[in-house]
Amino acid sequence: YALNHITVPRTSREQFSSAKPLDLDDIQKGDLLFYRINSKAISHVGIYIGDGQFVHSSVPGSYVRVERIDQEYWEKYFAGAATFLQ
């Protein structure tokens, strides 16, 4: 659905720099969550699905996983939330 209705850059870094930033308290389903893992640059992105959860694929070609945004690991690397939706 999203790919047919909005334009999203390919890489997580490009997405982070061009999306509208959001406070974590204001995220809604479909918003993006960005992470800095093993570097100072944005290196990972997930899609918020509601109820404190997001979906992501940690390795290209692997299964899509559902995670909680309040898990210690994800909180440690959290860089920000943003949206391409109006």
Short mmCIF file of N, CA and C in Angstrom, two decimals:
data_model
loop_
_atom_site.label_atom_id
_atom_site.label_comp_id
_atom_site.label_asym_id
_atom_site.label_seq_id
_atom_site.Cartn_x
_atom_site.Cartn_y
_atom_site.Cartn_z
N TYR A 1 0.82 -1.20 0.00
CA TYR A 1 0.00 0.00 0.00
C TYR A 1 0.86 1.25 0.00
N ALA A 2 1.83 1.31 0.94
CA ALA A 2 2.65 2.51 1.08
C ALA A 2 3.41 2.81 -0.20
N LEU A 3 3.97 1.81 -0.82
CA LEU A 3 4.76 2.05 -2.03
C LEU A 3 3.92 2.61 -3.17
N ASN A 4 2.63 2.35 -3.16
CA ASN A 4 1.74 2.88 -4.19
C ASN A 4 1.23 4.28 -3.87
N HIS A 5 1.43 4.76 -2.66
CA HIS A 5 0.84 6.04 -2.25
C HIS A 5 1.86 7.08 -1.80
N ILE A 6 3.06 6.68 -1.48
CA ILE A 6 4.08 7.64 -1.06
C ILE A 6 5.43 7.24 -1.67
N THR A 7 6.31 8.22 -1.77
CA THR A 7 7.66 7.95 -2.26
C THR A 7 8.59 7.89 -1.06
N VAL A 8 9.31 6.79 -0.93
CA VAL A 8 10.23 6.59 0.19
C VAL A 8 11.60 6.29 -0.38
N PRO A 9 12.63 7.03 0.06
CA PRO A 9 13.99 6.72 -0.40
C PRO A 9 14.37 5.29 -0.05
N ARG A 10 15.39 4.76 -0.72
CA ARG A 10 15.76 3.36 -0.57
C ARG A 10 16.45 3.05 0.75
N THR A 11 17.42 3.85 1.17
CA THR A 11 18.20 3.48 2.36
C THR A 11 17.62 4.09 3.63
N SER A 12 17.93 3.46 4.75
CA SER A 12 17.44 3.96 6.04
C SER A 12 18.00 5.36 6.32
N ARG A 13 19.23 5.63 5.94
CA ARG A 13 19.82 6.97 6.16
C ARG A 13 19.08 8.03 5.35
N GLU A 14 18.78 7.72 4.09
CA GLU A 14 18.04 8.67 3.25
C GLU A 14 16.62 8.87 3.79
N GLN A 15 16.00 7.80 4.25
CA GLN A 15 14.66 7.89 4.82
C GLN A 15 14.66 8.79 6.05
N PHE A 16 15.63 8.59 6.93
CA PHE A 16 15.72 9.36 8.17
C PHE A 16 15.89 10.85 7.88
N SER A 17 16.72 11.16 6.91
CA SER A 17 17.00 12.58 6.63
C SER A 17 15.89 13.28 5.86
N SER A 18 15.00 12.53 5.21
CA SER A 18 13.96 13.18 4.41
C SER A 18 12.55 13.07 4.98
N ALA A 19 12.36 12.26 6.01
CA ALA A 19 11.03 12.10 6.61
C ALA A 19 10.77 13.20 7.64
N LYS A 20 9.51 13.38 7.98
CA LYS A 20 9.12 14.36 9.00
C LYS A 20 9.33 13.74 10.39
N PRO A 21 10.20 14.33 11.21
CA PRO A 21 10.45 13.77 12.55
C PRO A 21 9.20 13.80 13.43
N LEU A 22 9.12 12.81 14.31
CA LEU A 22 8.01 12.71 15.26
C LEU A 22 8.55 12.43 16.65
N ASP A 23 7.82 12.89 17.66
CA ASP A 23 8.11 12.45 19.02
C ASP A 23 7.61 11.01 19.15
N LEU A 24 8.31 10.21 19.91
CA LEU A 24 7.91 8.82 20.09
C LEU A 24 6.49 8.72 20.64
N ASP A 25 6.07 9.68 21.43
CA ASP A 25 4.71 9.68 21.99
C ASP A 25 3.64 9.91 20.93
N ASP A 26 4.04 10.41 19.75
CA ASP A 26 3.08 10.76 18.71
C ASP A 26 3.03 9.77 17.55
N ILE A 27 3.76 8.67 17.64
CA ILE A 27 3.80 7.75 16.50
C ILE A 27 2.46 7.03 16.33
N GLN A 28 2.19 6.72 15.06
CA GLN A 28 1.00 5.97 14.70
C GLN A 28 1.39 4.82 13.79
N LYS A 29 0.47 3.91 13.58
CA LYS A 29 0.72 2.77 12.69
C LYS A 29 1.23 3.29 11.35
N GLY A 30 2.29 2.67 10.85
CA GLY A 30 2.87 3.05 9.58
C GLY A 30 4.04 3.99 9.69
N ASP A 31 4.25 4.60 10.85
CA ASP A 31 5.40 5.49 11.02
C ASP A 31 6.68 4.66 11.13
N LEU A 32 7.79 5.30 10.86
CA LEU A 32 9.08 4.61 10.83
C LEU A 32 9.87 4.85 12.10
N LEU A 33 10.57 3.82 12.56
CA LEU A 33 11.44 3.89 13.73
C LEU A 33 12.87 3.63 13.25
N PHE A 34 13.78 4.52 13.60
CA PHE A 34 15.15 4.45 13.10
C PHE A 34 16.12 4.12 14.24
N TYR A 35 17.17 3.37 13.87
CA TYR A 35 18.14 2.91 14.85
C TYR A 35 19.56 3.10 14.33
N ARG A 36 20.47 3.36 15.28
CA ARG A 36 21.91 3.41 15.01
C ARG A 36 22.52 2.19 15.70
N ILE A 37 22.84 1.18 14.91
CA ILE A 37 23.39 -0.05 15.46
C ILE A 37 24.83 -0.17 14.99
N ASN A 38 25.76 -0.25 15.93
CA ASN A 38 27.19 -0.41 15.65
C ASN A 38 27.80 0.76 14.89
N SER A 39 27.18 1.92 14.88
CA SER A 39 27.80 3.10 14.28
C SER A 39 27.00 4.33 14.69
N LYS A 40 27.50 5.50 14.32
CA LYS A 40 26.79 6.74 14.61
C LYS A 40 25.77 7.06 13.53
N ALA A 41 25.84 6.34 12.41
CA ALA A 41 24.92 6.58 11.30
C ALA A 41 23.68 5.72 11.45
N ILE A 42 22.58 6.18 10.90
CA ILE A 42 21.36 5.37 10.86
C ILE A 42 21.65 4.11 10.06
N SER A 43 21.30 2.97 10.63
CA SER A 43 21.62 1.71 9.95
C SER A 43 20.45 0.73 9.90
N HIS A 44 19.32 1.09 10.53
CA HIS A 44 18.21 0.14 10.58
C HIS A 44 16.90 0.92 10.71
N VAL A 45 15.86 0.37 10.12
CA VAL A 45 14.54 1.00 10.20
C VAL A 45 13.47 -0.08 10.35
N GLY A 46 12.45 0.24 11.11
CA GLY A 46 11.30 -0.64 11.27
C GLY A 46 10.03 0.16 11.08
N ILE A 47 8.91 -0.53 10.94
CA ILE A 47 7.61 0.11 10.74
C ILE A 47 6.75 -0.16 11.98
N TYR A 48 6.27 0.92 12.59
CA TYR A 48 5.42 0.80 13.77
C TYR A 48 4.07 0.20 13.39
N ILE A 49 3.62 -0.80 14.17
CA ILE A 49 2.34 -1.46 13.87
C ILE A 49 1.31 -1.28 14.98
N GLY A 50 1.64 -0.47 15.97
CA GLY A 50 0.71 -0.22 17.07
C GLY A 50 1.02 -1.06 18.29
N ASP A 51 0.40 -0.71 19.39
CA ASP A 51 0.54 -1.44 20.66
C ASP A 51 1.99 -1.62 21.09
N GLY A 52 2.85 -0.62 20.79
CA GLY A 52 4.25 -0.69 21.22
C GLY A 52 5.09 -1.67 20.42
N GLN A 53 4.64 -2.05 19.24
CA GLN A 53 5.37 -3.04 18.44
C GLN A 53 5.73 -2.48 17.07
N PHE A 54 6.80 -3.05 16.49
CA PHE A 54 7.18 -2.71 15.12
C PHE A 54 7.63 -3.96 14.40
N VAL A 55 7.61 -3.88 13.07
CA VAL A 55 8.09 -4.98 12.23
C VAL A 55 9.37 -4.55 11.56
N HIS A 56 10.25 -5.53 11.34
CA HIS A 56 11.52 -5.26 10.67
C HIS A 56 12.12 -6.58 10.22
N SER A 57 13.11 -6.48 9.38
CA SER A 57 13.89 -7.64 8.98
C SER A 57 15.34 -7.30 9.30
N SER A 58 15.93 -8.04 10.21
CA SER A 58 17.26 -7.69 10.71
C SER A 58 18.38 -8.01 9.73
N VAL A 59 18.15 -8.94 8.84
CA VAL A 59 19.17 -9.34 7.86
C VAL A 59 18.48 -9.48 6.51
N PRO A 60 19.05 -8.90 5.45
CA PRO A 60 18.43 -9.06 4.14
C PRO A 60 18.14 -10.53 3.82
N GLY A 61 16.94 -10.80 3.37
CA GLY A 61 16.55 -12.17 3.03
C GLY A 61 16.01 -12.97 4.20
N SER A 62 16.04 -12.39 5.41
CA SER A 62 15.52 -13.14 6.56
C SER A 62 14.04 -12.86 6.74
N TYR A 63 13.44 -13.54 7.69
CA TYR A 63 12.02 -13.37 7.98
C TYR A 63 11.76 -12.00 8.61
N VAL A 64 10.57 -11.49 8.38
CA VAL A 64 10.13 -10.27 9.04
C VAL A 64 9.74 -10.65 10.47
N ARG A 65 10.18 -9.82 11.41
CA ARG A 65 9.94 -10.11 12.82
C ARG A 65 9.14 -8.99 13.46
N VAL A 66 8.41 -9.33 14.49
CA VAL A 66 7.70 -8.34 15.31
C VAL A 66 8.47 -8.20 16.61
N GLU A 67 8.76 -6.96 16.98
CA GLU A 67 9.50 -6.66 18.21
C GLU A 67 8.76 -5.59 19.00
N ARG A 68 9.06 -5.49 20.27
CA ARG A 68 8.54 -4.41 21.11
C ARG A 68 9.54 -3.26 21.11
N ILE A 69 9.03 -2.04 21.00
CA ILE A 69 9.94 -0.90 20.97
C ILE A 69 10.55 -0.61 22.34
N ASP A 70 9.95 -1.15 23.39
CA ASP A 70 10.49 -0.89 24.73
C ASP A 70 11.47 -1.97 25.21
N GLN A 71 11.86 -2.89 24.32
CA GLN A 71 12.89 -3.86 24.70
C GLN A 71 14.21 -3.11 24.89
N GLU A 72 14.98 -3.51 25.86
CA GLU A 72 16.23 -2.83 26.19
C GLU A 72 17.14 -2.68 24.98
N TYR A 73 17.26 -3.71 24.17
CA TYR A 73 18.13 -3.65 22.99
C TYR A 73 17.71 -2.52 22.06
N TRP A 74 16.42 -2.46 21.74
CA TRP A 74 15.95 -1.45 20.79
C TRP A 74 15.98 -0.05 21.39
N GLU A 75 15.71 0.07 22.67
CA GLU A 75 15.81 1.39 23.31
C GLU A 75 17.24 1.92 23.27
N LYS A 76 18.20 1.03 23.43
CA LYS A 76 19.61 1.42 23.44
C LYS A 76 20.04 2.06 22.12
N TYR A 77 19.52 1.57 21.00
CA TYR A 77 19.96 2.02 19.68
C TYR A 77 18.97 2.97 18.99
N PHE A 78 17.89 3.31 19.67
CA PHE A 78 16.87 4.15 19.06
C PHE A 78 17.42 5.53 18.69
N ALA A 79 17.14 5.96 17.46
CA ALA A 79 17.64 7.27 16.98
C ALA A 79 16.50 8.25 16.73
N GLY A 80 15.31 7.76 16.47
CA GLY A 80 14.20 8.68 16.24
C GLY A 80 13.08 8.03 15.46
N ALA A 81 11.96 8.73 15.45
CA ALA A 81 10.78 8.28 14.70
C ALA A 81 10.44 9.34 13.68
N ALA A 82 9.84 8.92 12.57
CA ALA A 82 9.48 9.87 11.52
C ALA A 82 8.37 9.29 10.66
N THR A 83 7.81 10.15 9.82
CA THR A 83 6.73 9.72 8.94
C THR A 83 6.88 10.33 7.56
N PHE A 84 6.35 9.64 6.57
CA PHE A 84 6.20 10.18 5.23
C PHE A 84 4.73 10.47 4.95
N LEU A 85 3.86 10.10 5.89
CA LEU A 85 2.43 10.31 5.73
C LEU A 85 2.09 11.76 6.10
N GLN A 86 1.07 12.28 5.52
CA GLN A 86 0.68 13.68 5.78
C GLN A 86 -0.25 13.79 6.95
#
